[in-house]
C-alpha positions as a Python dict, from the first residue, in 0.01 Angstrom:
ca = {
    (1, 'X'): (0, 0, 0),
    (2, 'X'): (125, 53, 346),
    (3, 'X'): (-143, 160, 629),
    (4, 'X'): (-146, 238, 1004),
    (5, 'X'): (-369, 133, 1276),
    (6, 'X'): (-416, 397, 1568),
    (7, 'X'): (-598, 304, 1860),
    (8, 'X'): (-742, 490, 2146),
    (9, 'X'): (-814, 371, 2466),
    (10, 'X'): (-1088, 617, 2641),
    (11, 'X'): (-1323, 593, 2919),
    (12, 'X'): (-1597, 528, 2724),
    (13, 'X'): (-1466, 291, 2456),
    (14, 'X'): (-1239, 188, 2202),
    (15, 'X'): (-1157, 303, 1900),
    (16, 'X'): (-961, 225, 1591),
    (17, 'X'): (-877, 424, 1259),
    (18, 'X'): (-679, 314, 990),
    (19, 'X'): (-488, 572, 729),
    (20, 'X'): (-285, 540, 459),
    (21, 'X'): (40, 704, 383),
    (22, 'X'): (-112, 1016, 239),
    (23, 'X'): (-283, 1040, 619),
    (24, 'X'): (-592, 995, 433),
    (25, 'X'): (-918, 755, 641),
    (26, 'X'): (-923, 391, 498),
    (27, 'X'): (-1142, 221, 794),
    (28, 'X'): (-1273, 328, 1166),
    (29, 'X'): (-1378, 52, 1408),
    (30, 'X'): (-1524, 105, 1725),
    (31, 'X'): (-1583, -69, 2082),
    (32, 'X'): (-1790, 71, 2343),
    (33, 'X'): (-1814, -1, 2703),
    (34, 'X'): (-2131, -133, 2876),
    (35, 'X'): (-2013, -77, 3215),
    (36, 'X'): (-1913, 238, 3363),
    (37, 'X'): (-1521, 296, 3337),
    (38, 'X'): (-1478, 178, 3700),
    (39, 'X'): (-1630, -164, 3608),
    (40, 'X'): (-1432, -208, 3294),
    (41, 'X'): (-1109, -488, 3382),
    (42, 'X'): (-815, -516, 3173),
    (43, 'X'): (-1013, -859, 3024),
    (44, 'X'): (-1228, -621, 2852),
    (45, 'X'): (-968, -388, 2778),
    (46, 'X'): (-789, -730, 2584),
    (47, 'X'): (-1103, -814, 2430),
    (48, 'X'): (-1185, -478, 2348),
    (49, 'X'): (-843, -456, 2186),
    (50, 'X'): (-898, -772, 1936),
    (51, 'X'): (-1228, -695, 1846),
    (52, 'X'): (-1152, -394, 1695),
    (53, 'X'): (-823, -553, 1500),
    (54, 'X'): (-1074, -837, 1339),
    (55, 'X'): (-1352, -568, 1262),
    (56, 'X'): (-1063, -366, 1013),
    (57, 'X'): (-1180, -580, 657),
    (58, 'X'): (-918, -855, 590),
    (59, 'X'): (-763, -672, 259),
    (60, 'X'): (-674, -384, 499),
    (61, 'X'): (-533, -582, 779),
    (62, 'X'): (-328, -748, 520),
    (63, 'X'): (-144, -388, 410),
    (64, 'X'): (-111, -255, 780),
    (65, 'X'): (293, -183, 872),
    (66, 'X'): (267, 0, 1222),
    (67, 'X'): (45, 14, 1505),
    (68, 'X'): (45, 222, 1836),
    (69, 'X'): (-215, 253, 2118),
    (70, 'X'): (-342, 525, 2316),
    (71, 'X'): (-480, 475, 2695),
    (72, 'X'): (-612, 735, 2946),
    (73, 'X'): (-314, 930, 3142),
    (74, 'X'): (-260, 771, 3459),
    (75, 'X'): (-444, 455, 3418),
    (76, 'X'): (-232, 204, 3543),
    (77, 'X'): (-200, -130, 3658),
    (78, 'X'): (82, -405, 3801),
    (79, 'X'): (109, -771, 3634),
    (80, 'X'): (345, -1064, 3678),
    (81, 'X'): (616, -1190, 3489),
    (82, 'X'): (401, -1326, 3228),
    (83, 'X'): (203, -1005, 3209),
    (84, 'X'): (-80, -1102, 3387),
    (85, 'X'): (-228, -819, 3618),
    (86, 'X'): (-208, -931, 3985),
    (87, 'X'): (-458, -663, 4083),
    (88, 'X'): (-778, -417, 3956),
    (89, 'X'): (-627, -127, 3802),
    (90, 'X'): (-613, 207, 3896),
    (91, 'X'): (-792, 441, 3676),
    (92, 'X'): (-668, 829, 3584),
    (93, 'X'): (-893, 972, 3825),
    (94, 'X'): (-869, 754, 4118),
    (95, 'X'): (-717, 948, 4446),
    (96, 'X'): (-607, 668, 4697),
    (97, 'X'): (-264, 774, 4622),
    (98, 'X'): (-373, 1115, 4820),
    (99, 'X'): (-260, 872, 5130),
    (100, 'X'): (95, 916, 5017),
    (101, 'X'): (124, 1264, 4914),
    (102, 'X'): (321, 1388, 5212),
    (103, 'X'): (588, 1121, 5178),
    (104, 'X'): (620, 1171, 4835),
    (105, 'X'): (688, 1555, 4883),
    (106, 'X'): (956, 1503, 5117),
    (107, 'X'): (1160, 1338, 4789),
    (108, 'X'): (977, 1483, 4513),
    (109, 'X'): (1118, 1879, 4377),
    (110, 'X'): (867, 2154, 4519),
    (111, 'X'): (542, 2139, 4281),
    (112, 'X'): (623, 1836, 4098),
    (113, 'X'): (358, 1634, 3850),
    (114, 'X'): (392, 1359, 4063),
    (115, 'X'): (277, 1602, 4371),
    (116, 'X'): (-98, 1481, 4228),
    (117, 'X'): (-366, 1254, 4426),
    (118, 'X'): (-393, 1115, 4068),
    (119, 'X'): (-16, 1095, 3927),
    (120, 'X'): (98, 736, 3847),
    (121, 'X'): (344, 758, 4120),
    (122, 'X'): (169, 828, 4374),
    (123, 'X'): (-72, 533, 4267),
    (124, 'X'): (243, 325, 4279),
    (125, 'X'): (311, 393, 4633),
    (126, 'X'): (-19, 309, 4713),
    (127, 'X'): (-21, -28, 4504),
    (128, 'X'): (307, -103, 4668),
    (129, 'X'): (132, -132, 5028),
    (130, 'X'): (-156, -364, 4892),
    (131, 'X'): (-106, -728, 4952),
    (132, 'X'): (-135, -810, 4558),
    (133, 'X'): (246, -634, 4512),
    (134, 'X'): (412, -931, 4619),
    (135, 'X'): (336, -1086, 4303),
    (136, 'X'): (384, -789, 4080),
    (137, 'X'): (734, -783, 3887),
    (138, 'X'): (630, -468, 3618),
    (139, 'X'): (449, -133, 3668),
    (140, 'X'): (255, -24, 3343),
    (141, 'X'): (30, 203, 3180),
    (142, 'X'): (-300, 101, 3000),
    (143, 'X'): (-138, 154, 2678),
    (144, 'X'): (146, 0, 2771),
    (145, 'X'): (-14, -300, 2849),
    (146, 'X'): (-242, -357, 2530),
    (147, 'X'): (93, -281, 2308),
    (148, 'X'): (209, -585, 2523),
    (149, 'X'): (-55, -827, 2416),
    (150, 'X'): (66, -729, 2072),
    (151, 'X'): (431, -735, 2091),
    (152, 'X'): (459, -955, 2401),
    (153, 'X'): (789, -717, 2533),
    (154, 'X'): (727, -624, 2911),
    (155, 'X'): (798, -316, 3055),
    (156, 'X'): (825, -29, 2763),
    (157, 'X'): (631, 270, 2762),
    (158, 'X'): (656, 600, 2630),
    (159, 'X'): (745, 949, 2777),
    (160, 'X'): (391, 1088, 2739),
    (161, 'X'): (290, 807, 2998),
    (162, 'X'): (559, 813, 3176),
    (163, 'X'): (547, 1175, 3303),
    (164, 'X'): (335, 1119, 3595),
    (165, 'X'): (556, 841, 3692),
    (166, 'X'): (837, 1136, 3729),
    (167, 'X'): (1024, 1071, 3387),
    (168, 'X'): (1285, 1358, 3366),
    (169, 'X'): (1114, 1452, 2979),
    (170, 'X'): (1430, 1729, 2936),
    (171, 'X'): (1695, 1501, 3034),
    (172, 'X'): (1532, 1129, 2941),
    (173, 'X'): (1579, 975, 3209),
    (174, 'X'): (1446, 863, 3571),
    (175, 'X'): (1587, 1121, 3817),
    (176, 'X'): (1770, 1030, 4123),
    (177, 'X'): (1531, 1161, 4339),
    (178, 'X'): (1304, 819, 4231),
    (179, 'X'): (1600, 612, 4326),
    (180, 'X'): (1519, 715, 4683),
    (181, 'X'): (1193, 565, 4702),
    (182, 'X'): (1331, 202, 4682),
    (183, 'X'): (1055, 112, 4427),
    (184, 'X'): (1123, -283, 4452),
    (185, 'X'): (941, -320, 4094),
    (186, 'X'): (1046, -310, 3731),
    (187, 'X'): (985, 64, 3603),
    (188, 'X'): (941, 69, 3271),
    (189, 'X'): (1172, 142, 2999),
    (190, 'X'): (1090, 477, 2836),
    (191, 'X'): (1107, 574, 2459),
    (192, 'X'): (990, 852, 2261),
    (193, 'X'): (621, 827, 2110),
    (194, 'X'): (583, 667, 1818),
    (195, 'X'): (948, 440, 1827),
    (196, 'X'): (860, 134, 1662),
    (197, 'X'): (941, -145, 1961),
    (198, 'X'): (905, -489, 1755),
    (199, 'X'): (717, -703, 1533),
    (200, 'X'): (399, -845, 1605),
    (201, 'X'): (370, -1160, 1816),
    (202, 'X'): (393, -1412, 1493),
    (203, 'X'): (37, -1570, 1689),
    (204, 'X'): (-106, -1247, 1638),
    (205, 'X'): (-20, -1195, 1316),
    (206, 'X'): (-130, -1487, 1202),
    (207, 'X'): (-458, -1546, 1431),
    (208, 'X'): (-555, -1165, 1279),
    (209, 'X'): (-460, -1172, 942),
    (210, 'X'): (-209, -930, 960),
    (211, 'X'): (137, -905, 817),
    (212, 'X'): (459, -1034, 1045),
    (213, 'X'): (634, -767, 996),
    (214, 'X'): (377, -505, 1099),
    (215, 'X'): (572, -368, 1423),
    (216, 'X'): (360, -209, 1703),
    (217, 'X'): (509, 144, 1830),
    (218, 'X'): (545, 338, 2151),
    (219, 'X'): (217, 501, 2207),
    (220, 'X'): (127, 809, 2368),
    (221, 'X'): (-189, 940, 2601),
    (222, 'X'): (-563, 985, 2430),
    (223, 'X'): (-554, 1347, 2520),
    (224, 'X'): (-200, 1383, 2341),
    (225, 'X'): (-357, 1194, 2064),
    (226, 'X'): (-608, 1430, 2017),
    (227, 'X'): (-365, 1685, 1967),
    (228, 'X'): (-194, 1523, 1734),
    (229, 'X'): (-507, 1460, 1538),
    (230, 'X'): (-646, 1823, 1567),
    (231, 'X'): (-434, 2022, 1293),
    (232, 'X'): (-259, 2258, 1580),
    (233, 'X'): (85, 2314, 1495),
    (234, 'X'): (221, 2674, 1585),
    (235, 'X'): (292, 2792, 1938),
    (236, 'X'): (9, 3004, 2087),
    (237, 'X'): (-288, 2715, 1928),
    (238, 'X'): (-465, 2490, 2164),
    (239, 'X'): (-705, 2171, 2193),
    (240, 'X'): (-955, 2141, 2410),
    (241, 'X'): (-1104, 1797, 2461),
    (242, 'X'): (-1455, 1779, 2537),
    (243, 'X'): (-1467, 1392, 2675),
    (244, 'X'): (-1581, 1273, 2992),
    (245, 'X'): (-1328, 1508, 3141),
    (246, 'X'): (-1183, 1876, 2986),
    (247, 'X'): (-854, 1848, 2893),
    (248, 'X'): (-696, 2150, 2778),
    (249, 'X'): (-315, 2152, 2586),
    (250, 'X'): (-130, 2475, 2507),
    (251, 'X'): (112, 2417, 2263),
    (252, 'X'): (430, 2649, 2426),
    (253, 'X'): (774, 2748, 2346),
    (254, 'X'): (790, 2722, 2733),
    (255, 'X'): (783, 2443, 2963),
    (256, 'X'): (521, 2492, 3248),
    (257, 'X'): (501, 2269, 3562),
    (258, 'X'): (311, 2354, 3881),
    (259, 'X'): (168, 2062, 4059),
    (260, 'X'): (4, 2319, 4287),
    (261, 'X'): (-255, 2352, 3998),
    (262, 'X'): (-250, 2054, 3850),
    (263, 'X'): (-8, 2224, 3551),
    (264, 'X'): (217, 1987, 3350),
    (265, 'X'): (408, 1990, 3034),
    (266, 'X'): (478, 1697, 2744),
    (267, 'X'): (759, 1722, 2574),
    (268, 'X'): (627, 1744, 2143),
    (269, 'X'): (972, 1773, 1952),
    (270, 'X'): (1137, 2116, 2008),
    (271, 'X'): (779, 2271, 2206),
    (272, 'X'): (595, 2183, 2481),
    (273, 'X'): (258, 2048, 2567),
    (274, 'X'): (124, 2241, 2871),
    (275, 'X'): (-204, 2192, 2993),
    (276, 'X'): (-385, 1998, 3251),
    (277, 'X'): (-752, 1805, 3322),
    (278, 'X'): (-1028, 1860, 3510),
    (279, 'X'): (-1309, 1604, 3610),
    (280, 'X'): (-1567, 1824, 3504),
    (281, 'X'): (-1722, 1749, 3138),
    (282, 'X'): (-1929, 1573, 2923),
    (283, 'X'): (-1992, 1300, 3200),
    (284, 'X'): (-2155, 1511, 3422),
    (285, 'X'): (-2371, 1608, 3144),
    (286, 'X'): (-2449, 1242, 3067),
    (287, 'X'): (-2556, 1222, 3458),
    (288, 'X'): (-2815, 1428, 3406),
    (289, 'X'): (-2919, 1469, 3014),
    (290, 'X'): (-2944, 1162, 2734),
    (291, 'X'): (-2762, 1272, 2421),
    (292, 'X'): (-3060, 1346, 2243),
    (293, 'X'): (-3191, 1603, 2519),
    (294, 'X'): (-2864, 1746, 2495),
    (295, 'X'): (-2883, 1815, 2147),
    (296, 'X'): (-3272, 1881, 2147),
    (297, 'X'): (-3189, 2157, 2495),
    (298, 'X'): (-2863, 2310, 2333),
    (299, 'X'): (-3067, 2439, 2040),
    (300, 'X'): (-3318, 2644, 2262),
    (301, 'X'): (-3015, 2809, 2446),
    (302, 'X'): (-2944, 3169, 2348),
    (303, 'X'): (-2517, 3105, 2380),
    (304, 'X'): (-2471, 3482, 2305),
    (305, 'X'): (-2655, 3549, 2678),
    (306, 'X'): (-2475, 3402, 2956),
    (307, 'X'): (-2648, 3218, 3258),
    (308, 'X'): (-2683, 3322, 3629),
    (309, 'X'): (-2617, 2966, 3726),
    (310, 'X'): (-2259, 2921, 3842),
    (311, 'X'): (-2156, 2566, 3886),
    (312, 'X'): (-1835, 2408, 3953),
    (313, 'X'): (-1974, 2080, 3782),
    (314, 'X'): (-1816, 1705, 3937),
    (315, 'X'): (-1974, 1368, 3970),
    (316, 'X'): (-1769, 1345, 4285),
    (317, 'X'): (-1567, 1511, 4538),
    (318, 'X'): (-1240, 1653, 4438),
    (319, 'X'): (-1107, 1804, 4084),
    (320, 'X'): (-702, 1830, 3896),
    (321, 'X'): (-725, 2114, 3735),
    (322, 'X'): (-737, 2418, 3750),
    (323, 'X'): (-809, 2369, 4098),
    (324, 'X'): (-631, 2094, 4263),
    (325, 'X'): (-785, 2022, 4526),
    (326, 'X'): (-938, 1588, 4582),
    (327, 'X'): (-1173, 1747, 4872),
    (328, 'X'): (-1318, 1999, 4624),
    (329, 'X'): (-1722, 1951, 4669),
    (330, 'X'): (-1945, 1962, 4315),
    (331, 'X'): (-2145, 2256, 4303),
    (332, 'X'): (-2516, 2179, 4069),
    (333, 'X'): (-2748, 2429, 4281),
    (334, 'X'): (-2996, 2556, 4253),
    (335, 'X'): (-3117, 2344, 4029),
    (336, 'X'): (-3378, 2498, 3789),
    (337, 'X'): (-3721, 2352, 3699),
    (338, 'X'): (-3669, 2420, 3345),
    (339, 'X'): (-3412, 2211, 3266),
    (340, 'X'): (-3273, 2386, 2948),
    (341, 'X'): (-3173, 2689, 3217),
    (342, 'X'): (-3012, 2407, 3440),
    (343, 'X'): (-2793, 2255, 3112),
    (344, 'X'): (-2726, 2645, 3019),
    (345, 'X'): (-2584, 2722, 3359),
    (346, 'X'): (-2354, 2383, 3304),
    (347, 'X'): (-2250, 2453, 2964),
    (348, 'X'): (-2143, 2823, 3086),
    (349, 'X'): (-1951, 2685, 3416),
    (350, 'X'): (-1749, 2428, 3180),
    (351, 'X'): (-1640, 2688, 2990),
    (352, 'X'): (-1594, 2925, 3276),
    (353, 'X'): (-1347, 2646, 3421),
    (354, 'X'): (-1197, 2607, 3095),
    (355, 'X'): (-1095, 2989, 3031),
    (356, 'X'): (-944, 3004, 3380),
    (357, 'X'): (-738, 2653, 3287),
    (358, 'X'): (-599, 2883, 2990),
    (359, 'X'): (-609, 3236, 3198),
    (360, 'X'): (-369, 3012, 3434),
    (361, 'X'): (-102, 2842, 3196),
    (362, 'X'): (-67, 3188, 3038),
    (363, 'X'): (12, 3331, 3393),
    (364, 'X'): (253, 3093, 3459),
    (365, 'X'): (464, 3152, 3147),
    (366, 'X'): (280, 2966, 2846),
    (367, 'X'): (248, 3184, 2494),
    (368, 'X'): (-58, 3394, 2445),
    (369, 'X'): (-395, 3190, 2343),
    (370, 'X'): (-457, 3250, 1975),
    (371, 'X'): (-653, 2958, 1875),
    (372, 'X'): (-860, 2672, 2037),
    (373, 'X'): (-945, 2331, 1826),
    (374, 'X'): (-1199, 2116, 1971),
    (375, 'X'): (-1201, 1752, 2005),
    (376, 'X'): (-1428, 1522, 2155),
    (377, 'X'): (-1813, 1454, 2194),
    (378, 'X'): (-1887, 1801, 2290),
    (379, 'X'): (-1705, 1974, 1991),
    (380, 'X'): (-1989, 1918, 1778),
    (381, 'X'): (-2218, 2106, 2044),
    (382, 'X'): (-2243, 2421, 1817),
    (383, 'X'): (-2384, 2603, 2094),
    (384, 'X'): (-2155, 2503, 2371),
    (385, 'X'): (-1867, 2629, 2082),
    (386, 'X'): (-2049, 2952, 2100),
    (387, 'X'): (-2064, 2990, 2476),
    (388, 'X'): (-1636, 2913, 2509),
    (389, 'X'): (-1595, 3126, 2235),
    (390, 'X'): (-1728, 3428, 2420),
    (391, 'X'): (-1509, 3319, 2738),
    (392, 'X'): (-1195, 3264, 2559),
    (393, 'X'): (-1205, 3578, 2332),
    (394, 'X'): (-1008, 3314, 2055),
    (395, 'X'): (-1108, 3155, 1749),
    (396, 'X'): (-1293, 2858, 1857),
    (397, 'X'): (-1330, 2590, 1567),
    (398, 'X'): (-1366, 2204, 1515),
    (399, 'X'): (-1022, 1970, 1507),
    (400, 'X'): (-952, 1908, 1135),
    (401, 'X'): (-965, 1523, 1304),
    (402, 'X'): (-1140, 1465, 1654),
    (403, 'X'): (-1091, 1106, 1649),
    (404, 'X'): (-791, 1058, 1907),
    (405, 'X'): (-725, 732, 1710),
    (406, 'X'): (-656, 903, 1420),
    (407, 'X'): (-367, 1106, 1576),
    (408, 'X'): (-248, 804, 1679),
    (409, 'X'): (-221, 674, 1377),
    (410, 'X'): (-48, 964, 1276),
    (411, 'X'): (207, 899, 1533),
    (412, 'X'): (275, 516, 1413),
    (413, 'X'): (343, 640, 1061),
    (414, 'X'): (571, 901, 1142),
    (415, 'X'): (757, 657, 1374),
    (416, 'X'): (840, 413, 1118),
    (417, 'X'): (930, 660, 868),
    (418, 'X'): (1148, 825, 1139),
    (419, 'X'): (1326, 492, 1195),
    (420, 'X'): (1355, 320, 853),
    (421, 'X'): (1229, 47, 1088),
    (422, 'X'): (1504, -32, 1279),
    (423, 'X'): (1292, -145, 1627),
    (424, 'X'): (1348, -53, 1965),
    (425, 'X'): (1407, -472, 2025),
    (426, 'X'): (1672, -460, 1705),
    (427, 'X'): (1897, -210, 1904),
    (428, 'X'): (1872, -408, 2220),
}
C-alpha cells in the first residue's frame, strides 16, 4: 500500500497526516509549540519535524512513498553551505523590511507583492545589511528548509513560496528587474508544488524507519494547503482560514495583484489563487479569552443580532490586508464589562474585515463570491459561522478537510503520480 505524509508548519504547531491513495486518513500526528511563534528557532522547527515522522506507527512509515511540507508564507531564514542558519529567522509577519520599501519600489513594477513590509524580499534586503549575511550562501523558506533536512538538496523551493520573493508565477522565472538588486546570495531554484525533488537522505530513511525510496516533494504555503484540503474546486468558491491570522483565497479565472492592499495571486493549474492576510484572528482572541471561554461565551451570543462594538482587532501595530498599512493602530475600545458583548463585538469586526477582504478582490477583477469553506480553529465556532454568514451573503460551511496537512498530503500524491517519479535531482 502506498501512503503520503503531509506536513504543516503553522504558528502554533506542527502537524502531520498521513492518507492513502484513495485520499482516505490513515494517521494524524501533532506537535505544538510552548513558546510563542517569535520564540520558536529553526532547532525546534527540526525537532518538531522528527518528532512527528517517529510518532506515524512503524507499519505506516514503512508504506509511505512521498512527502511534502508546508511552512507559513514569508517565514524565512539564511543558512550556510551546510544548511546551517547563520541568523534568527524572520517570521511572516515581521516588518523590518518596511526600512527598504522605498528602494525596492524604485526596481520593483508599480504595486508589486514584493511592495509589502512583510514580502520575503523585502526581508532579504534587510537580512542582507545584518552582519550575519557574510556567512549566508542560500536564502530559504521555512518549508524549504525542513524539506532540506529530509532530502539534504539546498536551495529548492516552490512557486507558492517563492511569490513574495518576486517569482514571475506566469512566466516561471525570476524577472530581470531582481537582477538589478545585485542579491550576492543563492536564490533558490523554483519548481511547481508538489514536484517530487529526491529520495530521502538514506540516514533518514533508515534512522526513521521509512522506505529509501520515499522522495520528499516541493511543498507549498499552510494557507495554500488549506485550500487544497478544503473541497473548493470551481471558480467563484473560497476558503477562509480562521488561524492566528485570516487568510482569505478566491479561487479566480483572473489574476489579481495590488500590493497597495496587500492583494496577491498563486498560480493553481489553469486558475488563480487571489486573496491576501490580515493579522487580525484567532490570536487576538487567545489574548484575551481561553478556548473554553470562547466556546462557553460564543454560545450566549445571539449571531443573528449584530454588535455596536466596531473593532479593527491586532495584537500590534500595523495589518496586510485589506488594509496595508504596518503603522495601522489596533482598535479593542471600549471595552465592555460583560465580556460576552466584548468577544461579540470581536467576532463581528473579524468578519467585518473579512467581507471587505472579499468586497475588495471582487472590485479588483476576481469572480463573484459564491461559496466560502472554512478552515482553521475558528471554523468550528458555529456562531462565529453564523455572524460571516450574514456579512458575506454566501453559503458559509465547514472544509470537507481543515487540516492544512492533509492538503498537503494531497499535493505529495498527486506529484508523484504526475511524475511517474522521475525527481527533480534525476533531471538535473
Amino acid at each position: 500500500m502506498d501512503l503520503y505524509l503531509g506536513i504543516d508548519f503553522g504558528t502554533s504547531g506542527a502537524r502531520g497526516m498521513v492518507i492513502d491513495q484513495e485520499a482516505s486518513i490513515q494517521a494524524q500526528v501533532r506537535y505544538p509549540f510552548q513558546d510563542s511563534p517569535a520564540a520558536v528557532t529553526p532547532k525546534i522547527w527540526q525537532e518538531a519535524l522528527f518528532v512527528l515522522v517517529e510518532q506515524i506507527p512503524d507499519q505506516l512509515r514503512r508504506e509511505i512513498k512521498a512527502i511534502a511540507i508546508n511552512g507559513t508564507s514569508s517565514t524565512v531564514l539564511l543558512v550556510d553551505a551546510a544548511g546551517n542558519p547563520t541568523d534568527a529567522p524572520l517570521l511572516y509577519n515581521d516588518t523590518r523590511g518596511s526600512l527598504l520599501l522605498e528602494h525596492l519600489r524604485s526596481i520593483a513594477p508599480p504595486n508589486h507583492t514584493v511592495l509589502s513590509a512583510t514580502s520575503s524580499l523585502a526581508k532579504l534586503l534587510w537580512m542582507r545589511q545584518q552582519p550575519a549575511f557574510s556567512e549566508a550562501r542560500y536564502f530559504l523558506h521555512q518549508a524549504d528548509w525542513l524539506a532540506f533536512l529530509l532530502h539534504g538538496q539546498l536551495g529548492i523551493s516552490d512557486y507558492h513560496n517563492a511569490l513574495k520573493l518576486g517569482y514571475d508565477v506566469e512566466e516561471l522565472k525570476y524577472p530581470e528587474w531582481l537582477e538589478l538588486l545585485q542579491i550576492p546570495i543563492q536564490l533558490p531554484k523554483v519548481l511547481t508544488p508538489g514536484t517530487p525533488i529526491t529520495q530521502l537522505r538514506p540516514e533518514i530513511a533508515d534512522k526513521f524507519g521509512l522506505r529509501r525510496d520515499c522522495v520528499v516533494c516541493a511543498g507549498t504555503t499552510d494557507s495554500i494547503a488549506a485550500f487544497l484540503a478544503s473541497g473548493a474546486k470551481l471558480p467563484g468558491e473560497a476558503v477562509t482560514s480562521l488561524g492566528s491570522t485570516l487568510v482569505l483565497k478566491l479561487l479566480s479565472r483572473t489574476r489579481v495583484e495590488d500590493a497597495r492592499y496587500g492583494i496577491y495571486s498563486h498560480r493553481l493549474g489553469d486558475l488563480w489563487l487571489t486573496g491576501g492576510a490580515s493579522n487580525t484572528g484567532g490570536a487576538v482572541l487567545k489574548q484575551f479569552f481561553t478556548n473554553a471561554e470562547l466556546e462557553n461565551l460564543s454560545c450566549e451570543i445571539d449571531a443573528s443580532i449584530a454588535s455596536e462594538l466596531d473593532y479593527y482587532p491586532l495584537l500590534k501595530v500595523g495589518d496586510r490586508f485589506p488594509i496595508n498599512d504596518p503603522n495601522l493602530p489596533p482598535r479593542l475600545e471600549p471595552r465592555p464589562d460583560n465580556p460576552m458583548e466584548f468577544l461579540h463585538g470581536l467576532l463581528e469586526s473579524i468578519a467585518r474585515i473579512e467581507a471587505r477582504g472579499y468586497e475588495l478582490l471582487q472590485h479588483k477583477g476576481a469572480d463573484k463570491l459564491s461559496r466560502v469553506y472554512t478552515a482553521g480553529g475558528g471554523a468550528a465556532n458555529e456562531t462565529w459561522s453564523a455572524i460571516r454568514a450574514r456579512y458575506l451573503q454566501v453559503p458559509v460551511v465547514a472544509s470537507v478537510y481543515t487540516e492544512a496537512a492533509y492538503g498537503t498530503a494531497l499535493l505529495a500524491m498527486e506529484g508523484v503520480n504526475r511524475s511517474n517519479c522521475v525527481t527533480f535531482v534525476d533531471i538535473l
